[in-house]
Coordinates of C-alpha atoms in Angstrom, one line a residue:
Chain A
M1 CA 52.0 -7.8 -22.6
S2 CA 52.8 -4.1 -21.7
N3 CA 56.1 -2.8 -20.6
P4 CA 55.7 -1.8 -17.0
D5 CA 58.5 0.6 -17.1
S6 CA 57.6 2.7 -19.9
E7 CA 53.8 3.5 -19.0
T8 CA 52.3 5.4 -16.1
P9 CA 50.8 2.8 -13.7
L10 CA 46.9 2.7 -13.7
V11 CA 46.9 1.8 -10.2
Q12 CA 49.2 2.8 -7.7
V13 CA 49.0 1.8 -4.2
R14 CA 51.6 3.4 -1.8
N15 CA 52.0 2.5 1.8
V16 CA 48.4 1.3 2.4
S17 CA 47.5 0.1 5.8
K18 CA 43.9 -0.9 7.1
H19 CA 43.0 -2.1 10.4
F20 CA 39.5 -2.7 12.0
G21 CA 38.9 -2.3 15.8
D22 CA 41.1 -0.9 18.4
G23 CA 43.0 -2.1 21.3
D24 CA 42.7 -5.6 22.1
T25 CA 40.4 -6.2 19.2
R26 CA 42.5 -4.4 16.6
V27 CA 43.2 -6.6 13.5
D28 CA 45.7 -5.5 10.9
A29 CA 44.0 -6.4 7.6
L30 CA 46.7 -4.6 5.6
R31 CA 50.1 -3.5 6.5
D32 CA 52.0 -1.0 4.4
V33 CA 50.9 -2.3 1.2
S34 CA 52.4 -1.0 -2.0
L35 CA 52.0 -2.2 -5.7
E36 CA 51.5 -0.9 -9.2
V37 CA 49.7 -2.2 -11.9
H38 CA 50.3 -0.9 -15.6
P39 CA 48.0 -0.7 -18.7
G40 CA 47.6 -4.0 -20.5
E41 CA 48.8 -5.9 -17.4
V42 CA 46.9 -9.0 -15.9
V43 CA 48.0 -9.4 -12.2
A44 CA 46.9 -11.9 -9.7
L45 CA 46.5 -11.4 -5.9
L46 CA 47.2 -14.7 -4.0
G47 CA 47.2 -15.7 -0.4
P48 CA 45.4 -17.5 2.1
S49 CA 42.1 -16.8 3.8
G50 CA 42.3 -13.8 5.9
S51 CA 45.5 -12.6 4.3
G52 CA 43.9 -9.3 3.3
K53 CA 43.3 -10.0 -0.5
T54 CA 39.5 -8.8 -0.4
T55 CA 40.3 -5.9 1.7
L56 CA 42.9 -4.7 -0.8
L57 CA 40.6 -5.3 -3.5
N58 CA 38.0 -3.2 -1.7
V59 CA 40.4 -0.4 -1.0
I60 CA 41.5 -0.2 -4.7
G61 CA 37.9 -0.3 -5.6
C62 CA 37.1 2.7 -3.5
I63 CA 34.7 0.7 -1.3
L64 CA 36.7 0.6 1.9
E65 CA 38.7 3.5 3.3
P66 CA 42.2 2.9 4.2
S67 CA 43.6 3.8 7.4
T68 CA 46.6 5.3 6.2
G69 CA 48.3 5.4 2.6
W70 CA 48.0 6.9 -1.0
L71 CA 46.1 5.6 -3.8
S72 CA 45.8 6.7 -7.4
L73 CA 43.7 5.3 -10.0
D74 CA 43.9 5.8 -13.9
G75 CA 46.3 9.0 -13.0
E76 CA 44.1 10.6 -10.3
V77 CA 45.0 10.5 -6.8
V78 CA 41.9 9.5 -4.9
Y79 CA 43.2 8.8 -1.5
D80 CA 45.8 10.7 0.5
G81 CA 45.0 10.3 4.1
R82 CA 41.5 10.9 3.1
W83 CA 39.2 10.4 0.1
L84 CA 39.9 13.5 -2.2
R85 CA 36.4 12.8 -4.1
S86 CA 33.0 13.0 -2.3
D87 CA 31.1 10.8 -4.7
L88 CA 32.9 7.6 -4.7
R89 CA 30.2 5.7 -6.5
K90 CA 30.7 8.3 -9.5
L91 CA 34.2 7.5 -9.2
R92 CA 33.8 3.7 -9.6
L93 CA 31.4 4.1 -12.2
E94 CA 34.0 6.1 -14.2
K95 CA 37.2 4.3 -13.5
V96 CA 36.5 0.8 -12.1
G97 CA 34.8 -2.4 -13.5
F98 CA 34.0 -5.3 -11.1
I99 CA 33.8 -8.9 -11.9
F100 CA 32.4 -11.2 -9.3
Q101 CA 32.8 -14.8 -8.3
F102 CA 29.1 -15.6 -8.9
H103 CA 28.6 -13.0 -11.7
N104 CA 26.1 -11.0 -9.6
L105 CA 24.0 -10.2 -12.7
L106 CA 20.8 -8.5 -11.8
P107 CA 18.2 -11.4 -12.3
F108 CA 15.5 -9.1 -13.4
L109 CA 17.4 -7.9 -16.6
D110 CA 18.3 -9.7 -19.5
S111 CA 21.9 -9.9 -20.7
T112 CA 21.5 -6.8 -22.9
D113 CA 20.2 -4.7 -19.9
N114 CA 22.6 -6.2 -17.4
V115 CA 25.3 -4.1 -19.5
A116 CA 23.2 -1.5 -20.5
V117 CA 22.4 -0.6 -17.0
V118 CA 25.9 0.7 -16.3
L119 CA 25.7 2.8 -19.5
S120 CA 22.4 4.0 -18.4
L121 CA 23.6 5.1 -15.0
A122 CA 26.6 6.8 -16.7
G123 CA 24.1 9.0 -18.6
F124 CA 23.9 7.4 -21.9
G125 CA 20.6 7.4 -23.7
K126 CA 18.5 4.1 -23.9
D127 CA 19.1 3.4 -27.5
E128 CA 22.8 4.1 -27.2
S129 CA 23.1 2.1 -24.1
K130 CA 21.4 -1.0 -26.0
R131 CA 23.6 -0.6 -29.0
R132 CA 26.9 -0.5 -27.0
A133 CA 25.8 -3.5 -24.8
I134 CA 25.1 -5.6 -27.7
E135 CA 28.5 -4.7 -29.4
L136 CA 30.2 -5.8 -26.1
L137 CA 28.1 -8.9 -25.7
D138 CA 29.4 -9.8 -29.6
Y139 CA 32.8 -9.0 -28.6
L140 CA 32.7 -11.2 -25.7
E141 CA 31.2 -13.8 -28.0
V142 CA 28.1 -14.1 -26.0
G143 CA 26.0 -12.1 -28.4
H144 CA 23.6 -14.8 -29.2
R145 CA 22.3 -14.7 -25.7
K146 CA 21.6 -11.1 -25.5
N147 CA 17.9 -11.5 -24.7
A148 CA 18.5 -14.3 -21.9
M149 CA 17.9 -14.0 -18.6
P150 CA 20.6 -14.6 -15.9
A151 CA 18.9 -17.6 -14.9
N152 CA 18.9 -19.0 -18.3
L153 CA 22.6 -18.6 -19.0
S154 CA 25.5 -21.2 -18.3
G155 CA 28.1 -20.3 -15.8
G156 CA 30.6 -19.2 -18.4
E157 CA 28.2 -17.3 -20.5
A158 CA 26.8 -15.5 -17.3
Q159 CA 30.6 -14.7 -16.2
R160 CA 31.1 -13.3 -19.9
V161 CA 28.0 -11.0 -19.6
A162 CA 29.4 -9.9 -16.2
I163 CA 32.8 -9.2 -17.9
A164 CA 30.9 -7.2 -20.4
R165 CA 29.2 -5.3 -17.7
A166 CA 32.4 -4.5 -16.2
L167 CA 33.7 -3.3 -19.4
A168 CA 30.4 -1.3 -20.4
N169 CA 31.8 2.2 -19.3
R170 CA 35.0 1.6 -20.8
P171 CA 36.9 1.8 -17.4
R172 CA 40.7 1.1 -17.6
I173 CA 40.8 -0.8 -14.3
I174 CA 39.0 -4.1 -13.9
L175 CA 38.9 -5.7 -10.4
A176 CA 37.9 -9.4 -10.4
D177 CA 37.0 -11.4 -7.2
E178 CA 37.6 -15.1 -8.0
P179 CA 36.3 -14.6 -11.7
T180 CA 36.9 -18.3 -12.4
A181 CA 36.0 -20.0 -9.0
A182 CA 32.6 -21.2 -10.3
L183 CA 33.8 -22.4 -13.8
D184 CA 35.2 -25.6 -15.0
S185 CA 38.9 -25.6 -16.4
E186 CA 37.8 -24.9 -20.1
R187 CA 35.5 -22.3 -19.0
A188 CA 38.0 -20.7 -16.8
G189 CA 40.7 -20.8 -19.7
I190 CA 38.1 -18.8 -21.9
V191 CA 37.3 -16.2 -19.4
M192 CA 40.8 -15.7 -18.6
D193 CA 41.7 -15.4 -22.5
L194 CA 39.1 -12.7 -22.6
L195 CA 40.3 -10.6 -19.8
R196 CA 43.7 -10.9 -21.5
K197 CA 42.1 -9.6 -24.7
V198 CA 40.6 -6.7 -23.0
A199 CA 43.7 -5.7 -21.2
V200 CA 45.6 -5.5 -24.3
E201 CA 43.0 -4.2 -26.7
Q202 CA 41.6 -1.7 -24.1
E203 CA 44.9 -0.8 -22.5
A204 CA 43.3 -1.9 -19.2
A205 CA 44.8 -3.3 -15.8
I206 CA 43.4 -6.2 -14.6
L207 CA 43.8 -7.1 -10.9
A208 CA 42.2 -10.4 -9.8
V209 CA 41.9 -12.1 -6.5
T210 CA 42.2 -15.8 -7.1
H211 CA 42.7 -19.1 -5.5
D212 CA 42.5 -21.0 -8.7
E213 CA 45.5 -22.8 -9.5
K214 CA 44.7 -23.8 -13.1
I215 CA 44.8 -20.2 -14.1
F216 CA 48.1 -19.0 -12.4
D217 CA 50.0 -19.3 -15.7
R218 CA 47.6 -16.7 -17.1
F219 CA 48.8 -13.9 -15.2
D220 CA 51.8 -11.6 -15.8
R221 CA 52.3 -10.9 -12.4
I222 CA 51.3 -12.3 -9.1
F223 CA 51.3 -10.5 -5.7
H224 CA 51.5 -12.7 -2.7
L225 CA 49.7 -11.5 0.4
R226 CA 50.3 -12.9 3.9
D227 CA 49.1 -11.4 7.2
G228 CA 48.2 -8.2 5.3
R229 CA 51.8 -7.9 3.7
L230 CA 53.0 -8.2 0.2
D231 CA 55.5 -11.1 0.2
D232 CA 59.0 -10.1 -1.2
Q233 CA 58.7 -13.0 -3.5
N234 CA 56.1 -11.5 -5.6
T235 CA 56.4 -13.3 -9.1
Chain B
M1 CA 15.8 2.0 -17.6
N2 CA 13.2 1.6 -15.0
L3 CA 14.4 -1.1 -12.4
A4 CA 11.3 -1.0 -10.5
Y5 CA 9.2 -2.2 -13.4
R6 CA 11.6 -4.6 -14.6
D7 CA 12.0 -6.3 -10.9
I8 CA 8.1 -6.4 -10.9
R9 CA 7.8 -8.0 -14.3
H10 CA 10.4 -10.5 -13.3
N11 CA 8.5 -11.5 -10.2
L12 CA 5.0 -10.7 -11.4
G13 CA 3.1 -13.6 -10.0
R14 CA 4.6 -12.8 -6.6
F15 CA 3.9 -9.2 -6.8
L16 CA 0.5 -9.6 -8.1
L17 CA -0.3 -12.1 -5.1
T18 CA 1.1 -9.5 -2.6
C19 CA -0.8 -6.8 -4.3
F20 CA -4.1 -9.1 -4.1
G21 CA -3.4 -9.8 -0.3
L22 CA -2.9 -6.2 0.3
S23 CA -6.1 -5.4 -1.8
L24 CA -8.1 -7.7 0.8
L25 CA -6.9 -5.8 3.4
L26 CA -7.4 -2.4 1.9
G27 CA -10.9 -3.5 0.8
V28 CA -11.8 -4.4 4.5
V29 CA -10.7 -0.9 5.5
L30 CA -12.7 0.6 2.8
S31 CA -15.8 -1.6 3.7
M32 CA -15.5 -0.6 7.3
I33 CA -15.4 3.1 6.3
G34 CA -18.4 2.3 4.0
I35 CA -20.3 0.5 7.1
Y36 CA -19.5 3.5 9.2
R37 CA -20.9 5.8 6.6
G38 CA -23.9 3.5 5.9
L39 CA -24.7 3.4 9.7
V40 CA -24.8 7.0 10.1
E41 CA -26.6 7.5 6.7
D42 CA -29.2 4.8 7.7
A43 CA -29.7 6.7 11.1
L44 CA -30.5 9.9 9.2
T45 CA -32.7 8.5 6.5
L46 CA -35.7 8.1 8.5
V47 CA -35.2 11.6 10.0
R48 CA -34.6 13.3 6.7
T49 CA -37.2 11.6 4.7
P50 CA -40.2 13.5 5.7
A51 CA -38.1 16.8 4.7
V52 CA -39.5 18.8 7.8
D53 CA -38.1 21.4 9.9
V54 CA -39.8 21.0 13.5
W55 CA -40.2 17.8 15.6
V56 CA -42.7 18.0 18.3
V57 CA -42.6 15.2 20.9
E58 CA -43.6 14.3 24.5
S59 CA -42.3 16.8 27.1
G60 CA -39.1 15.8 28.7
T61 CA -38.1 13.3 26.0
R62 CA -35.8 13.4 23.1
G63 CA -38.1 11.2 21.2
P64 CA -39.0 9.6 18.9
F65 CA -35.9 7.7 18.0
A66 CA -33.7 8.3 20.9
E67 CA -36.3 7.9 23.5
S68 CA -40.0 6.7 23.7
S69 CA -42.4 9.6 23.1
R70 CA -46.4 9.4 23.3
I71 CA -48.4 12.5 22.7
P72 CA -52.2 13.0 22.2
G73 CA -53.3 12.3 18.5
D74 CA -54.8 15.9 18.2
T75 CA -51.6 17.6 18.6
R76 CA -51.1 17.9 15.0
E77 CA -54.0 20.3 14.7
A78 CA -52.6 22.6 17.4
I79 CA -49.2 22.6 15.7
A80 CA -50.7 23.2 12.3
R81 CA -52.3 26.3 13.6
L82 CA -49.0 27.9 14.9
Q83 CA -47.7 30.8 13.0
G84 CA -45.5 29.9 10.2
V85 CA -46.2 26.4 9.8
S86 CA -46.9 25.4 6.3
A87 CA -47.7 21.7 6.9
A88 CA -47.8 19.4 9.9
G89 CA -48.3 15.4 10.1
S90 CA -48.7 13.1 13.0
V91 CA -46.4 10.0 12.8
T92 CA -45.6 6.8 14.6
Y93 CA -42.5 4.8 14.9
Q94 CA -42.2 1.2 16.2
S95 CA -40.4 -2.2 15.5
A96 CA -42.3 -5.1 14.3
E97 CA -41.5 -8.9 13.6
T98 CA -43.6 -11.1 11.2
R99 CA -43.1 -13.9 8.8
H100 CA -43.4 -13.8 5.1
G101 CA -43.2 -17.4 3.7
S102 CA -40.6 -18.9 5.6
E103 CA -38.6 -16.0 6.2
K104 CA -38.6 -14.0 9.4
L105 CA -39.0 -10.2 8.6
R106 CA -37.8 -7.7 11.2
L107 CA -39.3 -4.4 10.1
Y108 CA -39.5 -0.7 11.2
V109 CA -43.1 0.5 10.9
V110 CA -43.8 4.2 10.2
G111 CA -47.4 5.3 10.4
Y112 CA -48.5 8.6 8.7
E113 CA -51.4 10.5 7.4
P114 CA -51.3 10.1 3.8
G115 CA -51.2 13.5 2.1
R116 CA -49.4 14.9 5.1
P117 CA -45.7 14.8 6.1
G118 CA -44.3 11.8 7.3
G119 CA -44.8 9.3 4.4
P120 CA -41.9 8.0 2.0
D121 CA -40.3 10.7 -0.1
R122 CA -40.3 8.8 -3.3
I123 CA -42.0 5.6 -4.7
A124 CA -39.6 3.3 -6.6
G125 CA -42.2 0.9 -7.6
G126 CA -45.9 0.4 -7.1
R127 CA -48.0 3.4 -6.1
P128 CA -48.3 5.2 -2.8
I129 CA -50.9 4.1 -0.2
G130 CA -54.4 5.0 -1.5
R131 CA -56.7 3.3 1.1
S132 CA -57.2 4.2 4.7
H133 CA -56.5 0.7 5.8
Y134 CA -54.5 -2.5 5.2
E135 CA -52.2 -1.0 2.6
M136 CA -48.4 -0.8 3.1
V137 CA -45.4 0.8 1.0
A138 CA -42.5 -1.5 1.9
D139 CA -38.7 -1.1 1.3
K140 CA -37.0 -3.3 -1.3
R141 CA -34.8 -4.7 1.4
T142 CA -37.7 -6.5 3.0
G143 CA -37.7 -8.9 0.0
L144 CA -41.3 -7.8 -0.5
S145 CA -43.0 -7.2 -4.1
T146 CA -45.9 -5.3 -4.9
G147 CA -49.0 -7.4 -4.4
S148 CA -47.4 -9.4 -1.5
R149 CA -49.5 -10.0 1.6
V150 CA -48.1 -9.5 5.3
E151 CA -49.6 -10.0 8.5
L152 CA -48.9 -7.3 11.1
G153 CA -50.6 -7.6 14.4
R154 CA -53.8 -9.1 14.1
D155 CA -54.4 -7.8 10.4
T156 CA -53.2 -8.6 6.8
F157 CA -51.4 -5.8 4.8
T158 CA -51.1 -5.7 1.1
V159 CA -47.9 -4.1 -0.4
V160 CA -48.7 -1.4 -2.9
G161 CA -45.7 0.3 -3.3
L162 CA -41.8 -0.1 -2.8
T163 CA -39.2 2.2 -1.7
D164 CA -35.4 2.1 -1.9
D165 CA -32.9 2.5 1.0
Q166 CA -35.5 3.0 3.6
V167 CA -33.9 1.7 6.7
S168 CA -34.0 2.4 10.6
S169 CA -30.9 3.2 12.6
G170 CA -30.8 -0.4 13.8
G171 CA -30.7 -1.5 10.1
D172 CA -34.3 -2.8 9.7
P173 CA -36.1 -2.0 6.5
V174 CA -38.8 0.3 6.8
I175 CA -42.5 0.0 5.9
Y176 CA -45.0 2.7 5.9
I177 CA -48.8 2.3 6.9
T178 CA -51.6 4.4 7.7
L179 CA -51.7 6.4 10.8
K180 CA -54.8 4.7 11.9
D181 CA -53.4 1.2 11.2
S182 CA -50.1 2.1 13.0
Q183 CA -52.2 3.3 16.1
Q184 CA -54.1 0.2 16.1
L185 CA -50.9 -1.9 15.8
Q186 CA -49.1 -0.2 18.6
F187 CA -51.8 0.9 21.1
E188 CA -54.6 -1.5 20.7
L189 CA -55.0 -4.0 23.2
A190 CA -55.5 -7.6 22.3
P191 CA -59.0 -8.9 22.5
P192 CA -58.6 -10.8 25.8
A193 CA -56.8 -8.0 27.5
A194 CA -59.5 -5.4 26.2
R195 CA -62.2 -7.7 27.6
R196 CA -60.3 -7.7 31.1
E197 CA -60.3 -3.8 31.0
I198 CA -63.9 -3.8 30.2
A199 CA -64.7 -6.4 33.0
R200 CA -62.7 -4.2 35.6
G201 CA -65.1 -1.1 34.2
S202 CA -62.3 0.8 32.7
S203 CA -62.0 2.0 29.0
P204 CA -60.1 -0.5 26.8
G205 CA -57.9 2.4 26.1
D206 CA -57.7 5.3 23.6
T207 CA -55.5 4.7 20.5
D208 CA -55.4 8.2 19.4
T209 CA -51.9 8.6 20.5
I210 CA -49.0 9.4 18.4
N211 CA -45.2 9.5 18.9
A212 CA -44.4 12.5 17.2
V213 CA -45.8 15.6 15.2
I214 CA -43.5 16.8 12.4
A215 CA -43.9 20.2 10.7
R216 CA -42.6 22.2 7.7
V217 CA -42.4 26.0 8.1
S218 CA -42.9 28.6 5.5
P219 CA -39.8 30.0 3.9
N220 CA -38.3 33.0 5.9
V221 CA -39.7 31.7 9.0
S222 CA -37.3 30.2 11.6
P223 CA -37.7 26.6 12.7
E224 CA -36.6 27.7 16.1
S225 CA -39.4 30.1 16.6
V226 CA -42.0 27.7 15.8
A227 CA -40.3 25.1 18.2
E228 CA -40.2 27.7 21.0
A229 CA -44.0 28.3 20.3
A230 CA -44.5 24.6 20.7
R231 CA -42.7 24.4 23.8
R232 CA -45.2 26.8 25.4
W233 CA -47.5 23.7 25.6
K234 CA -46.1 22.2 28.9
H235 CA -46.8 18.5 27.6
L236 CA -44.7 19.1 24.5
A237 CA -41.2 19.3 23.7
A238 CA -40.0 20.5 20.2
M239 CA -36.8 20.5 18.4
S240 CA -35.4 21.5 14.8
Q241 CA -34.4 19.2 12.2
A242 CA -30.8 19.9 12.9
E243 CA -31.2 18.9 16.5
Q244 CA -33.0 15.8 15.8
E245 CA -30.2 14.7 13.3
R246 CA -27.5 15.7 16.2
I247 CA -29.4 13.4 18.5
L248 CA -29.5 10.4 16.3
T249 CA -25.8 10.5 15.3
R250 CA -24.5 11.7 18.7
S251 CA -26.7 9.4 20.9
V252 CA -28.6 6.6 19.0
V253 CA -25.7 5.4 16.8
E254 CA -22.8 7.0 18.9
R255 CA -21.3 4.0 20.5
A256 CA -21.6 1.7 17.1
R257 CA -20.1 4.7 15.1
K258 CA -17.4 4.9 17.7
Q259 CA -16.7 1.3 17.6
I260 CA -16.4 1.0 13.9
G261 CA -14.5 4.1 13.7
L262 CA -11.9 2.8 16.1
F263 CA -11.9 -0.5 14.4
T264 CA -11.4 1.4 11.0
A265 CA -8.3 3.0 12.7
L266 CA -6.8 0.0 13.9
L267 CA -7.3 -1.7 10.6
L268 CA -5.4 1.2 9.1
I269 CA -2.6 0.8 11.5
V270 CA -2.5 -2.8 10.8
S271 CA -2.5 -2.2 7.1
A272 CA 0.4 0.2 7.5
V273 CA 2.4 -2.3 9.7
I274 CA 1.8 -5.1 6.9
I275 CA 2.7 -2.8 4.1
A276 CA 6.0 -1.8 6.0
L277 CA 6.8 -5.5 6.5
I278 CA 6.2 -6.6 3.0
L279 CA 8.5 -3.6 1.7
Y280 CA 11.0 -4.6 4.1
T281 CA 10.9 -8.1 3.1
M282 CA 11.1 -7.1 -0.6
T283 CA 14.1 -5.0 0.1
M284 CA 15.7 -7.8 2.2
D285 CA 15.1 -10.0 -1.0
K286 CA 17.2 -7.6 -3.0
L287 CA 20.0 -6.8 -0.8
R288 CA 22.6 -8.6 -3.1
E289 CA 21.3 -6.8 -6.2
I290 CA 21.1 -3.7 -4.5
A291 CA 24.8 -4.1 -3.2
T292 CA 25.7 -4.7 -6.9
L293 CA 24.0 -1.7 -8.0
K294 CA 26.0 0.3 -5.5
L295 CA 29.2 -1.2 -6.5
I296 CA 28.7 -0.5 -10.1
G297 CA 28.0 3.1 -9.3
A298 CA 24.4 3.7 -9.1
P299 CA 23.4 6.5 -6.8
D300 CA 21.1 6.5 -3.9
R301 CA 18.4 8.2 -5.9
T302 CA 18.3 4.9 -8.0
I303 CA 18.2 2.6 -4.9
V304 CA 15.5 4.8 -3.2
G305 CA 13.6 5.3 -6.7
L306 CA 13.7 1.2 -6.9
I307 CA 12.0 0.7 -3.5
L308 CA 9.7 3.7 -3.6
Q309 CA 8.4 3.1 -7.0
Q310 CA 7.6 -0.5 -6.1
A311 CA 6.0 0.6 -2.8
L312 CA 3.7 3.0 -4.8
A313 CA 2.9 0.3 -7.3
M314 CA 1.8 -1.9 -4.6
G315 CA -0.1 0.5 -2.8
T316 CA -2.2 1.8 -5.9
I317 CA -2.6 -1.8 -7.4
G318 CA -3.7 -3.2 -3.9
F319 CA -6.0 -0.1 -3.4
G320 CA -7.3 -0.2 -6.9
F321 CA -8.1 -4.0 -6.5
G322 CA -9.7 -3.6 -3.2
A323 CA -11.8 -0.7 -4.2
L324 CA -13.1 -2.5 -7.2
L325 CA -13.8 -5.7 -5.0
I326 CA -15.7 -3.6 -2.5
T327 CA -17.5 -1.6 -4.9
S328 CA -18.8 -5.1 -6.8
I329 CA -19.8 -6.7 -3.7
K330 CA -21.2 -3.7 -1.6
D331 CA -24.7 -4.4 -2.2
Y332 CA -24.6 -8.1 -0.6
F333 CA -23.7 -6.6 2.8
P334 CA -26.6 -7.2 5.4
R335 CA -26.2 -3.5 6.1
R336 CA -25.9 -0.6 3.7
V337 CA -22.1 0.1 2.7
V338 CA -22.0 3.9 1.6
L339 CA -18.8 4.4 -0.5
L340 CA -18.1 8.1 -1.1
P341 CA -15.8 9.3 -3.5
E342 CA -14.1 11.6 -0.9
D343 CA -13.7 8.7 1.5
G344 CA -12.0 6.7 -1.3
L345 CA -9.7 9.4 -2.3
A346 CA -8.8 10.1 1.5
L347 CA -8.0 6.4 1.7
A348 CA -5.9 6.4 -1.4
A349 CA -4.0 9.4 -0.2
A350 CA -3.6 7.5 3.2
V351 CA -2.2 4.4 1.5
I352 CA 0.1 6.5 -0.7
L353 CA 1.4 8.1 2.5
V354 CA 1.8 4.9 4.4
C355 CA 3.6 3.2 1.5
V356 CA 6.0 6.3 1.3
L357 CA 6.6 6.2 5.0
S358 CA 6.8 2.3 5.2
S359 CA 9.2 2.3 2.2
A360 CA 11.5 4.3 4.6
L361 CA 12.3 1.2 6.5
G362 CA 13.3 -0.4 3.3
V363 CA 15.1 2.7 2.0
R364 CA 17.1 2.9 5.4
L365 CA 18.2 -0.8 4.9
A366 CA 19.0 -0.5 1.4
L367 CA 21.2 2.7 1.9
K368 CA 23.1 0.9 4.7
V369 CA 23.9 -1.9 2.5
D370 CA 27.6 -2.2 2.0
P371 CA 28.6 -2.5 -1.8
A372 CA 31.4 -4.8 -0.6
T373 CA 28.5 -7.4 0.1
A374 CA 28.4 -7.9 -3.5
L375 CA 32.1 -9.0 -3.6
G376 CA 31.7 -11.3 -0.7
G377 CA 34.7 -12.8 1.1

C-alpha cells in the first residue's frame, strides 16, 4: 500500500458539484465533493442507488462535465470551471483506463485484439500492439486465452481481459464500475488481487464503484456517497 | 486494425445475407435500366438495320412505324431517280400471328426487295432469301431454325436464314420475306372477299402497294435535300433517318420509356431508403461497442470509418452480386435487356453515393452516443 501523505495524488477532486436540469426539475447529483487518490491506492466508492457514484466516476473519467469545481488527473489540471483540454478522448486514452461491470469487450475482436485496439488507437504499430497485448494477458494470467473470442471466455477470464485492456496504454488511473458484480466470490477475489497487483506494481490509482460487500476488505479506503455528498465517515 | 473488417468477419453470415438481399434489389434496378435500354434499342433496331438515310412515306403521316402509311409500289423508281440517291428499296411492315407446332408465334413481318435496301443487315445462320417466293429469314427469338416451315396467311414459308436480335418496338421477333410475298400477305383479299368484289364489278384490288421507300444517298449529299425533293410529290412525305429515330423514341415507345424510367427512379429511391435503414440498424446493433470505443479513447474518425467502410463494403458487394446475377440471367428475359458498361458504372457510382449519404444517418447516431452508455448505471 502507498503512503498517501508522501506522494502527489493521481486523482484530485476539489469542490466538484454537478446538477442536472434547472428550477423545479433541478437534481443535484454531486454536491461539493472533494477527494484524492494516491498512487498504489485501491479505493471504493460506496453508496445507495442515486447517490452519485456513477456521476462522480463519469466526472473523473472526463465523460461528464461538472457544473463547478476543479479536477486534476496524474498531475495535470484538466478541469477548472471548464475543460482545459479540447480532446477529452485523447486525454482518457492517455491517463485513464476503464473496467466495466460486464467487461464490454468488443465481440468481434479476440482477446489479444481487444487489448491491442487501445494500443493501436494510441499510435503503436500492429506488431508492437500485439506483443504488448500478449504480455499483458500473460501478466494477468489469461495468456492461454489470447485467441479466444469474448463469447467463449468465462466471466472471470473476460474481466481479466478487460483489465488488460484498461492497462494497455499504461494509464495511472483506473476507474472501475462494479468490476466484480458479475463474478462469484472466488473470481471476484482473483480480480481484486489483480487490481491490487496493478496498483502496487504500476503505481496506479484504482477507484471502483461497488456494491459488492464480499470485497469491501480489499480496499485501502472507502468513500461513502449519500445524496451527492461524501460522508464524513469515510473509512 | 480494421474494425469494420473484423466486425464483418465476426457476423459474416448475417452480413452476406444482407448483401444478398441488397444485391437482389440492385439487380432489379439494373435489370430495369437494361429493359429501358432494350426497349429503345429494340425500337431502333428496325429503323437502323437497313442503314439508309431517307424514309419516304404517305403524305400527312409519320409512318411507317408511328402511323400507317400506304404508297404506290412504283414510288421506289421515282425516288431512285432523284439526284444524290445511290440506292432505294420498297418495304412493308406488318404484324402477324401464326403457329409453329403447338407454339403461338407473334411476328413482325418485313417485306423487302432482295438486293435492295430493307433486308437483314447480317445473317447469323443459313443464307439470305434466294427465291422470289415463300422463303423467309427469321430472327432466332422466334425459336425457328433453318428448314422450319411456317404458315403465313394462305402460304407456307421455309426458313432459310436466321438473324440475331431483330425485334420490333413491341418486342415481337422480326421475319423477312420478299416484297411480293408481303404485299400478298398484307393487301390480297381472301378468295371469298375477292369473289364478292368481282361480283360487284370492281377489281379485287391492286396489291402493288408499299408502306415506305427507303433510300441511301451518295456521300457528300445531304439527306435533307433528297427528302425535300421527295416532298415535292404531294402524295409523299419524307424524313431523314435521324427524324425517323426521333419519332420512334419520342413517340412510339415514349410512354413505355417514361414508365420504365419512372419505375427505375422509384426503385433507386426505395433502394436508398432500404440501404439507409440497413445501415442505421447495423449501427444501432453496435451502439454499446461504439460507446466503449469512445470511452477508451477512439477518435470520431475511427467510428465514422467503421460505419462508412461497412456501408461501402455492403454497397460494393451488393452491387457486384446484383450485376453478376443480372448479367447471367438477362438472356432469359422475354424482352431484350441491354446492359451497357456506362449504365453499370453510373449505377455503381449512385450506389456508392447512396451508401455514403445513407451512412450519414448511422454516423450521426454513432457520434451522438454518450460514452457513459458503456458504463451503464
